[in-house]
Coordinates of N, CA and C in Angstrom, one line a residue:
M2 N 0.9 -1.3 -0.1 CA 0.0 -0.1 0.1 C 0.9 1.4 -0.1
V3 N 0.5 2.2 -0.8 CA 1.3 3.3 -0.9 C 0.8 4.3 0.0
D4 N 1.8 4.9 0.8 CA 1.4 5.8 1.9 C 1.5 7.3 1.4
G5 N 0.6 8.0 2.3 CA 0.4 9.4 1.8 C 1.7 10.4 1.3
N6 N 2.7 10.1 2.0 CA 4.0 10.7 1.8 C 4.6 10.5 0.3
S7 N 4.6 9.2 0.1 CA 5.2 8.6 -1.1 C 4.2 9.1 -2.2
W8 N 3.0 9.1 -2.1 CA 2.0 9.7 -3.0 C 2.4 11.0 -3.6
R9 N 2.7 11.9 -2.4 CA 2.7 13.3 -2.7 C 4.0 13.5 -3.4
I10 N 5.2 12.8 -3.0 CA 6.4 13.3 -3.6 C 6.2 12.7 -5.1
A11 N 5.6 11.6 -5.3 CA 5.4 11.3 -6.8 C 4.4 12.3 -7.6
H12 N 3.5 12.7 -6.9 CA 2.4 13.7 -7.5 C 3.5 15.2 -7.9
N13 N 4.4 15.4 -7.0 CA 5.0 16.6 -7.1 C 6.0 16.5 -8.2
E14 N 6.7 15.1 -8.2 CA 7.7 15.0 -9.5 C 6.9 15.0 -10.8
L15 N 5.6 14.4 -10.8 CA 5.0 14.3 -11.9 C 4.6 15.8 -12.4
L16 N 4.1 16.8 -11.5 CA 3.8 18.3 -11.9 C 5.2 18.9 -12.3
A17 N 6.6 18.6 -11.4 CA 7.6 19.4 -11.9 C 8.1 18.9 -13.2
N18 N 7.9 17.5 -13.9 CA 8.1 17.1 -14.9 C 7.1 17.8 -16.3
L19 N 6.0 18.2 -15.9 CA 5.0 18.6 -16.6 C 5.4 20.2 -16.6
A20 N 5.7 20.8 -15.9 CA 6.3 22.1 -15.7 C 7.3 22.3 -16.7
E21 N 8.3 21.1 -16.7 CA 9.4 21.5 -17.5 C 9.1 21.3 -19.1
R22 N 8.2 20.4 -19.4 CA 7.8 20.2 -20.8 C 7.2 21.6 -21.2
L23 N 6.1 22.0 -20.3 CA 5.5 23.1 -20.7 C 6.4 24.5 -20.9
S24 N 7.2 24.6 -20.1 CA 8.2 25.6 -20.0 C 9.3 25.8 -21.3
S25 N 9.5 24.3 -21.8 CA 10.6 24.1 -22.9 C 9.8 24.6 -24.2
I26 N 8.4 24.6 -24.2 CA 7.6 25.1 -25.3 C 7.4 26.6 -25.1
T27 N 6.9 27.0 -24.2 CA 6.6 28.5 -24.1 C 7.8 29.5 -24.0
S28 N 9.1 28.9 -23.1 CA 10.3 29.7 -23.1 C 11.3 29.0 -23.6
A29 N 11.3 28.9 -25.0 CA 12.4 28.0 -25.8 C 13.7 28.8 -25.5
N30 N 13.8 30.3 -25.5 CA 14.9 31.1 -25.5 C 15.3 31.1 -23.9
S31 N 14.7 30.7 -23.1 CA 15.2 31.0 -21.5 C 16.2 30.0 -21.3
V32 N 17.3 30.6 -20.7 CA 18.5 29.8 -20.5 C 18.2 28.8 -18.9
L33 N 17.8 29.7 -18.1 CA 17.3 29.3 -16.8 C 16.1 29.6 -16.6
P34 N 15.2 28.9 -15.6 CA 14.0 29.1 -15.2 C 13.6 30.2 -14.3
S35 N 12.6 30.8 -14.6 CA 12.4 32.2 -14.0 C 11.7 31.5 -12.6
L36 N 11.6 32.5 -11.7 CA 11.1 32.0 -10.4 C 9.7 31.5 -10.5
A37 N 9.1 32.0 -11.4 CA 7.6 31.8 -11.6 C 7.5 30.4 -12.1
Q38 N 8.6 29.9 -13.0 CA 8.5 28.7 -13.4 C 8.7 27.6 -12.5
A39 N 9.8 27.9 -11.4 CA 10.1 27.0 -10.6 C 9.3 26.4 -9.8
P40 N 9.5 25.0 -9.5 CA 8.7 24.1 -8.7 C 8.4 24.8 -7.3
K41 N 7.0 24.8 -6.6 CA 7.2 25.4 -5.2 C 8.0 24.5 -4.4
R42 N 8.6 25.1 -3.2 CA 9.0 24.3 -2.1 C 8.0 23.3 -1.4
F43 N 8.5 22.5 -0.9 CA 7.4 21.4 0.0 C 7.3 21.8 1.4
D44 N 6.3 21.3 1.9 CA 5.9 21.9 3.4 C 6.5 20.5 4.1
R45 N 7.2 21.3 5.2 CA 8.0 20.4 6.0 C 7.1 19.5 6.8
H46 N 5.8 19.8 7.3 CA 5.0 19.1 7.9 C 4.5 17.8 7.4
E47 N 4.7 18.0 6.0 CA 4.1 16.8 5.1 C 5.2 15.5 4.9
Y48 N 6.5 16.1 5.5 CA 7.7 15.0 5.1 C 8.3 14.7 6.6
P49 N 7.5 14.3 7.5 CA 8.3 14.0 8.8 C 9.4 13.2 8.9
L50 N 9.8 12.4 7.9 CA 10.9 11.6 7.7 C 12.2 12.2 7.3
I51 N 12.1 13.6 6.7 CA 13.2 14.0 6.5 C 14.0 14.4 7.8
R52 N 15.3 14.1 7.8 CA 16.0 14.2 9.0 C 16.7 15.5 9.0
Y53 N 17.0 16.3 7.8 CA 17.8 17.5 7.8 C 17.0 18.5 7.0
W54 N 16.0 18.9 7.5 CA 15.2 19.9 6.8 C 15.7 21.2 7.1
T55 N 16.5 21.4 7.9 CA 17.2 22.7 8.0 C 18.8 22.5 8.0
E56 N 19.4 23.7 7.6 CA 21.0 23.4 7.4 C 21.6 23.2 8.9
T57 N 20.9 23.9 9.9 CA 21.3 23.6 11.2 C 21.3 22.1 11.7
S58 N 20.2 21.5 11.5 CA 20.2 20.2 11.8 C 21.1 19.1 11.1
W59 N 21.5 19.6 9.8 CA 22.8 19.0 9.4 C 24.0 19.3 10.0
S60 N 24.2 20.4 10.4 CA 25.5 21.0 10.9 C 25.7 20.4 12.4
K61 N 24.7 19.9 13.1 CA 24.5 19.2 14.4 C 24.3 17.9 14.5
R62 N 24.4 17.3 13.5 CA 24.4 15.7 13.3 C 25.5 15.1 14.2
G63 N 26.7 15.6 14.3 CA 27.8 15.3 14.8 C 28.6 14.2 14.1
N64 N 29.1 13.1 14.6 CA 30.0 12.2 13.7 C 29.1 11.0 13.1
T65 N 28.0 11.0 13.3 CA 27.0 9.9 12.8 C 26.7 9.9 11.5
D66 N 27.6 9.9 10.5 CA 27.5 10.2 9.1 C 27.3 8.9 8.5
D67 N 26.2 8.6 8.1 CA 25.9 7.2 7.5 C 26.4 7.3 5.9
N68 N 26.6 8.2 5.6 CA 26.6 8.5 4.0 C 28.2 8.6 3.5
K69 N 29.0 8.1 4.1 CA 30.4 8.3 3.8 C 30.8 8.0 2.4
H70 N 30.0 6.8 1.9 CA 30.5 6.2 0.6 C 30.1 7.2 -0.3
L71 N 29.3 8.1 -0.2 CA 28.9 9.4 -1.0 C 29.9 10.4 -1.2
A72 N 29.9 11.1 -2.3 CA 30.6 12.2 -2.3 C 30.2 13.2 -1.3
R73 N 31.4 14.1 -0.9 CA 30.9 15.0 0.2 C 29.9 15.9 -0.3
G74 N 29.7 16.3 -1.3 CA 28.6 17.4 -1.9 C 27.3 16.9 -1.8
V75 N 27.2 15.5 -1.5 CA 25.7 14.9 -2.0 C 25.2 14.2 -0.4
R76 N 26.0 14.1 0.4 CA 25.9 13.3 1.7 C 24.5 13.9 2.3
H77 N 24.2 15.2 2.2 CA 23.2 15.9 3.0 C 21.9 15.5 2.2
L78 N 21.8 15.0 1.1 CA 20.7 14.7 0.2 C 20.0 13.5 0.6
E79 N 18.5 13.6 0.8 CA 17.9 12.4 1.1 C 16.6 12.5 0.5
H80 N 15.9 11.2 0.2 CA 14.6 11.1 -0.1 C 13.7 11.3 0.8
S81 N 12.3 11.6 0.4 CA 11.1 11.7 1.3 C 11.0 11.0 2.5
D82 N 11.6 9.6 2.4 CA 11.2 8.9 3.5 C 12.6 8.6 4.4
G83 N 13.5 9.6 4.2 CA 14.7 9.7 4.8 C 15.9 8.8 4.3
R84 N 15.7 8.2 3.3 CA 16.8 7.4 2.7 C 17.9 8.2 1.9
P85 N 19.2 7.7 2.1 CA 20.1 8.6 1.4 C 20.0 8.4 -0.1
I86 N 20.5 9.1 -1.0 CA 20.6 9.1 -2.4 C 21.8 8.0 -2.8
S87 N 21.4 7.3 -4.0 CA 22.5 6.6 -4.8 C 23.5 7.3 -5.2
T88 N 24.9 6.7 -5.4 CA 26.0 7.4 -6.4 C 25.4 7.6 -7.6
H89 N 24.6 6.8 -8.4 CA 24.2 7.4 -9.5 C 23.4 8.6 -9.4
E90 N 22.6 8.9 -8.4 CA 21.8 10.0 -8.4 C 22.6 11.0 -8.2
G91 N 23.8 10.7 -7.5 CA 24.8 12.0 -7.5 C 25.3 12.4 -8.6
H92 N 25.6 11.4 -9.6 CA 26.2 11.8 -11.0 C 25.3 12.6 -11.8
Q93 N 23.8 12.1 -11.5 CA 23.0 13.0 -12.3 C 22.6 14.4 -11.7
F94 N 22.7 14.7 -10.5 CA 22.8 15.9 -9.9 C 23.8 16.8 -10.5
R95 N 25.1 16.3 -10.4 CA 26.2 16.9 -11.1 C 26.1 17.0 -12.6
E96 N 25.5 16.1 -13.3 CA 25.2 16.4 -14.5 C 24.4 17.7 -15.0
T97 N 23.3 17.9 -14.1 CA 22.4 18.7 -14.4 C 23.0 20.1 -13.9
A98 N 23.8 20.3 -12.8 CA 24.5 21.4 -12.3 C 25.4 21.9 -13.7
R99 N 26.3 21.0 -14.2 CA 27.1 21.2 -15.0 C 26.3 21.8 -16.4
R100 N 25.2 21.2 -16.7 CA 24.6 21.8 -17.8 C 24.1 23.1 -17.7
A101 N 23.3 23.4 -16.6 CA 23.0 24.7 -16.2 C 23.8 25.8 -16.1
L102 N 25.2 25.5 -15.4 CA 26.4 26.4 -15.4 C 27.0 26.7 -16.8
N103 N 27.1 25.9 -17.5 CA 27.4 25.9 -19.0 C 26.4 27.0 -19.7
Q104 N 25.2 26.8 -19.5 CA 24.4 27.4 -20.3 C 24.3 28.9 -19.7
A105 N 24.5 29.0 -18.6 CA 24.8 30.3 -17.7 C 25.8 31.1 -18.4
S106 N 27.0 30.4 -18.4 CA 28.3 30.8 -18.9 C 28.1 31.4 -20.4
V107 N 27.5 30.8 -21.4 CA 27.4 31.0 -22.7 C 26.5 32.2 -22.7
A108 N 25.5 32.4 -21.9 CA 24.4 33.6 -21.7 C 25.3 34.9 -21.3
D109 N 25.9 34.8 -20.2 CA 26.8 35.7 -19.8 C 27.9 35.1 -19.0
P110 N 29.1 35.3 -19.7 CA 30.5 34.8 -19.2 C 30.8 35.5 -17.8
N111 N 30.3 36.9 -18.0 CA 31.0 37.7 -16.8 C 30.1 37.5 -15.4
A112 N 29.0 36.6 -15.5 CA 28.2 36.2 -14.3 C 28.7 35.2 -13.6
L113 N 29.6 34.3 -13.9 CA 30.3 33.4 -13.4 C 31.5 33.9 -12.5
P114 N 31.2 33.6 -11.2 CA 32.2 34.1 -10.1 C 33.3 33.2 -10.0
A115 N 34.3 33.7 -9.5 CA 35.9 32.6 -9.1 C 35.4 31.8 -8.1
T116 N 34.5 32.0 -7.2 CA 34.2 31.4 -6.2 C 32.5 31.3 -6.0
W117 N 32.1 30.2 -5.8 CA 30.5 30.2 -5.4 C 30.0 31.1 -4.4
S118 N 30.7 31.2 -3.4 CA 30.3 32.3 -2.3 C 30.2 33.7 -2.9
Q119 N 30.8 34.0 -4.3 CA 30.6 35.2 -4.8 C 29.5 35.5 -5.8
A120 N 28.8 34.3 -6.0 CA 27.6 34.2 -6.9 C 26.6 35.3 -6.6
G121 N 26.2 35.7 -7.8 CA 25.1 36.8 -7.6 C 23.8 36.1 -7.4
I122 N 23.0 37.1 -6.9 CA 21.7 36.5 -6.2 C 20.7 36.0 -7.5
D123 N 20.8 36.5 -8.9 CA 20.1 35.8 -9.8 C 20.6 34.6 -10.4
L124 N 22.1 34.6 -10.4 CA 22.4 33.3 -10.8 C 22.1 32.2 -9.5
L125 N 22.5 32.4 -8.5 CA 22.3 31.7 -7.4 C 20.7 31.0 -7.5
R126 N 19.9 31.8 -7.5 CA 18.4 31.5 -7.4 C 18.2 30.5 -8.7
G127 N 18.8 31.3 -9.8 CA 18.4 30.3 -11.1 C 18.9 29.0 -11.1
I128 N 20.1 28.7 -11.0 CA 20.8 27.5 -10.6 C 20.0 26.3 -9.6
C129 N 19.7 27.2 -8.5 CA 18.9 26.3 -7.4 C 17.6 25.8 -7.9
A130 N 16.8 26.8 -8.8 CA 15.5 26.4 -9.3 C 15.5 25.5 -10.4
E131 N 16.5 25.4 -11.1 CA 16.8 24.4 -12.1 C 16.9 23.3 -11.6
L132 N 17.8 23.2 -10.5 CA 18.2 21.8 -9.7 C 16.9 21.4 -9.0
R133 N 15.9 22.1 -8.4 CA 14.7 21.6 -8.0 C 13.5 21.3 -9.1
K134 N 13.7 21.9 -10.1 CA 12.8 21.4 -11.1 C 13.3 20.0 -11.8
E135 N 14.4 20.0 -12.0 CA 14.9 18.6 -12.6 C 14.9 17.6 -11.5
H136 N 15.2 17.9 -10.3 CA 15.4 16.9 -9.2 C 14.7 17.4 -8.0
P137 N 13.3 17.1 -7.7 CA 12.5 17.9 -6.7 C 13.0 17.6 -5.2
I138 N 14.0 16.5 -5.3 CA 14.5 16.2 -3.9 C 15.4 17.4 -3.3
F139 N 15.8 18.3 -4.3 CA 16.3 19.5 -3.8 C 15.4 20.6 -3.0
G140 N 14.2 20.2 -3.2 CA 13.1 21.2 -2.6 C 12.8 20.7 -1.1
L141 N 13.4 19.5 -0.7 CA 13.0 19.0 0.6 C 13.8 19.4 1.7
C142 N 13.6 20.8 2.0 CA 14.6 21.6 2.8 C 14.1 23.0 2.9
E143 N 14.7 23.7 3.8 CA 14.6 25.3 4.2 C 15.3 26.0 3.2
A144 N 14.9 26.9 2.6 CA 15.5 28.0 1.9 C 16.6 27.6 1.0
D145 N 16.3 26.5 0.5 CA 17.4 25.7 -0.7 C 18.7 25.7 -0.1
W146 N 18.9 25.4 1.0 CA 20.2 25.2 1.6 C 20.9 23.9 1.0
K147 N 20.2 22.9 0.7 CA 20.6 21.7 0.3 C 21.2 21.9 -1.3
A148 N 20.6 22.7 -1.9 CA 20.9 23.0 -3.4 C 22.4 23.8 -3.3
K149 N 22.1 24.8 -2.3 CA 23.5 25.7 -2.0 C 24.6 25.1 -1.5
T150 N 24.2 24.2 -0.7 CA 25.5 23.3 -0.2 C 26.2 22.6 -1.4
F151 N 25.3 21.7 -2.0 CA 25.7 21.0 -3.2 C 26.6 21.8 -4.1
L152 N 26.3 23.2 -4.6 CA 26.7 23.9 -5.5 C 28.0 24.3 -4.9
K153 N 28.1 24.7 -3.6 CA 29.2 25.2 -3.1 C 30.4 24.0 -3.2
E154 N 29.9 22.9 -3.1 CA 31.0 21.6 -3.4 C 31.4 21.6 -4.8
Y155 N 30.4 21.7 -5.6 CA 30.4 21.0 -7.1 C 31.1 22.2 -8.0
Y156 N 31.0 23.4 -7.5 CA 31.4 24.8 -8.2 C 33.0 24.7 -8.4
P157 N 33.8 24.3 -7.6 CA 35.3 24.4 -7.9 C 35.7 23.3 -9.0
D158 N 35.0 22.1 -9.0 CA 35.2 21.1 -10.0 C 34.7 21.6 -11.2
W159 N 33.7 22.1 -11.5 CA 33.3 22.7 -12.7 C 34.1 24.0 -13.1
S160 N 34.4 24.8 -12.3 CA 35.3 25.9 -12.9 C 36.9 25.4 -13.1
R161 N 37.4 24.6 -12.6 CA 38.8 23.8 -12.8 C 38.6 23.1 -14.3
S162 N 37.5 22.4 -14.4 CA 37.2 21.9 -15.9 C 37.0 22.9 -17.1
R163 N 36.3 23.6 -16.6 CA 36.2 24.8 -17.6 C 37.3 25.7 -17.9
R164 N 38.4 26.0 -17.1 CA 39.6 26.6 -17.4 C 40.3 25.7 -18.2
K165 N 40.2 24.4 -17.8 CA 41.2 23.5 -18.7 C 40.5 23.4 -20.1
S166 N 39.5 23.4 -20.4 CA 39.1 23.2 -21.6 C 39.2 24.6 -22.4
K167 N 39.4 25.7 -21.6 CA 39.8 27.1 -22.5 C 41.3 27.0 -22.7
D168 N 42.0 26.4 -21.8 CA 43.4 26.4 -22.1 C 43.7 25.5 -23.3
S169 N 43.1 24.4 -23.3 CA 43.1 23.2 -24.4 C 42.6 24.1 -25.8
A170 N 41.7 24.9 -25.7 CA 41.3 25.3 -26.9 C 42.4 26.3 -27.6
K171 N 42.9 27.2 -26.4 CA 44.0 28.3 -26.9 C 45.0 27.5 -27.5
H172 N 45.6 26.4 -26.8 CA 46.9 25.5 -27.3 C 46.3 25.0 -28.7
E173 N 45.3 24.8 -29.1 CA 44.9 24.1 -30.3 C 45.0 25.3 -31.4
D174 N 44.3 26.2 -30.9 CA 44.4 27.6 -31.8 C 46.0 28.1 -32.3
A175 N 46.7 27.8 -31.1 CA 48.0 28.3 -31.6 C 48.9 27.4 -32.2
D176 N 48.5 26.2 -32.1 CA 49.3 25.1 -32.8 C 48.7 25.2 -34.5
K177 N 47.4 25.5 -34.4 CA 46.8 25.6 -35.8 C 47.4 26.7 -36.6
D178 N 47.8 28.0 -35.9 CA 48.3 29.1 -36.5 C 49.7 28.8 -36.9
D179 N 50.4 28.2 -36.0 CA 51.9 27.7 -36.3 C 52.0 26.9 -37.6
S180 N 51.0 25.9 -37.7 CA 51.2 25.1 -39.0 C 50.7 25.9 -40.1
E181 N 49.7 26.7 -40.2 CA 49.3 27.5 -41.3 C 50.6 28.6 -41.6
A182 N 51.4 29.1 -40.5 CA 52.3 29.9 -40.8 C 53.5 29.0 -41.4
T183 N 53.7 28.0 -41.0 CA 54.9 27.2 -41.7 C 54.5 26.7 -43.4
V184 N 53.2 26.5 -43.4 CA 52.7 26.2 -44.7 C 53.0 27.3 -45.8
R185 N 52.6 28.6 -45.3 CA 52.8 29.5 -46.0 C 54.2 30.0 -46.3
K186 N 55.1 29.8 -45.3 CA 56.5 30.2 -45.2 C 57.1 29.0 -46.5
R187 N 56.6 27.9 -46.7 CA 57.1 27.1 -47.7 C 56.7 27.3 -49.2
S188 N 55.4 27.8 -49.0 CA 54.8 28.0 -50.2 C 55.5 29.1 -51.0
T189 N 56.0 30.2 -50.2 CA 56.6 31.5 -50.7 C 58.1 31.3 -50.6
A190 N 58.6 30.4 -50.4 CA 59.9 30.1 -50.6 C 60.6 30.1 -51.9
S191 N 61.6 30.6 -52.5 CA 62.3 30.4 -54.0 C 63.5 29.5 -54.0
P192 N 63.6 28.4 -54.3 CA 64.8 27.5 -54.3 C 65.7 28.0 -55.4
D193 N 67.1 27.9 -55.0 CA 68.0 28.4 -56.0 C 67.9 27.1 -57.2
V194 N 67.7 26.0 -57.0 CA 67.7 25.0 -58.0 C 66.4 24.7 -58.4
E195 N 66.2 24.8 -59.8 CA 64.7 24.8 -60.3 C 64.7 23.2 -60.7
D196 N 65.6 22.8 -61.2 CA 65.4 21.3 -61.6 C 66.7 20.7 -61.9
T197 N 66.7 19.5 -61.4 CA 67.9 18.6 -61.2 C 67.6 17.4 -62.1
Q198 N 68.5 16.9 -63.1 CA 68.2 15.9 -63.9 C 69.5 15.0 -63.9
I199 N 69.2 13.8 -63.6 CA 70.4 12.8 -63.4 C 70.3 12.2 -64.8
A200 N 71.5 12.2 -65.3 CA 71.7 11.4 -66.5 C 71.4 10.0 -66.5
K201 N 71.1 9.2 -67.8 CA 70.9 7.9 -67.7 C 72.1 7.1 -67.4
K202 N 72.1 6.0 -66.8 CA 73.2 5.0 -66.6 C 73.7 4.9 -68.0
P203 N 75.1 5.2 -67.8 CA 76.2 5.1 -68.9 C 76.3 3.7 -69.6
R204 N 76.8 3.4 -70.8 CA 77.2 2.2 -71.3 C 78.7 1.8 -70.8
Q205 N 78.8 0.6 -71.3 CA 80.3 0.2 -70.7 C 81.1 1.0 -71.4
G206 N 82.3 1.7 -71.0 CA 83.3 2.5 -71.5 C 83.1 3.9 -71.6
E207 N 81.9 4.2 -71.5 CA 81.4 5.7 -71.3 C 81.8 6.4 -70.2
T208 N 82.2 7.8 -70.3 CA 82.4 8.7 -69.0 C 80.9 8.7 -68.5
V209 N 81.0 8.6 -67.0 CA 79.6 8.9 -66.1 C 79.8 10.2 -65.9
P210 N 78.6 10.7 -66.7 CA 78.5 12.4 -66.8 C 78.2 12.8 -65.2
Q211 N 78.3 14.1 -64.9 CA 77.8 14.7 -63.7 C 76.6 15.2 -63.9
L212 N 75.8 15.5 -62.6 CA 74.7 15.9 -62.4 C 74.3 17.1 -63.4
A213 N 73.5 17.1 -64.1 CA 73.2 18.3 -64.8 C 72.4 19.2 -64.2
I214 N 72.6 20.5 -63.6 CA 72.0 21.2 -62.9 C 71.6 22.5 -63.7
R215 N 70.4 22.9 -63.8 CA 69.9 24.2 -64.6 C 69.7 24.9 -63.5
K216 N 70.2 26.2 -63.2 CA 69.9 27.1 -62.2 C 68.9 28.0 -62.8
K217 N 68.4 28.7 -61.7 CA 67.4 29.7 -62.3 C 68.1 31.0 -62.9
G218 N 67.5 31.2 -64.1 CA 68.0 32.4 -64.9 C 68.9 32.0 -66.0
N219 N 69.3 30.7 -65.9 CA 70.2 30.1 -67.1 C 69.6 29.4 -68.0

């Protein structure tokens, strides 16, 4: 028998997926969802099995961390029944964050800060809303603290990967320019020798001729 909490989370996930499909049709040019498009946050009283609804409850948990097998940035995430997420789900969350950050960097490269703590309010709200829309589990908390904590841990990895991609692209462009310059240099060079002819193999008793070289201008 399905309990009330499981039914509610399934219902909310269905609504979130429906909202995603509608927003992709009505807002095709939107990079990140607006606050109006973002799914509503859940009511704490409807999910009594959530252990860490507030950031304070997470910080006061002590050394009883049962999720050490998970990456540090996703250990605080839990399902509506209090179960921790799986490793696969953690990969999915990071992929969603990577895609959203890439889209934001294309839309406005200057909006991406050096550290996530320097993120502007619009960027912060937009990425958090995207995470809640794609994965309603991020909405099972107070004031988006679970999404913010996740992004604080993930952002340095994304930023390093982005810098490496840029450096690699610069090196490829430099190698391409060097190669093109070498080709142009070779094509414009004027050799002193235009043609070199080697005489046929002499018959027995004949003198071996020297290389017949015709220089430019002769």
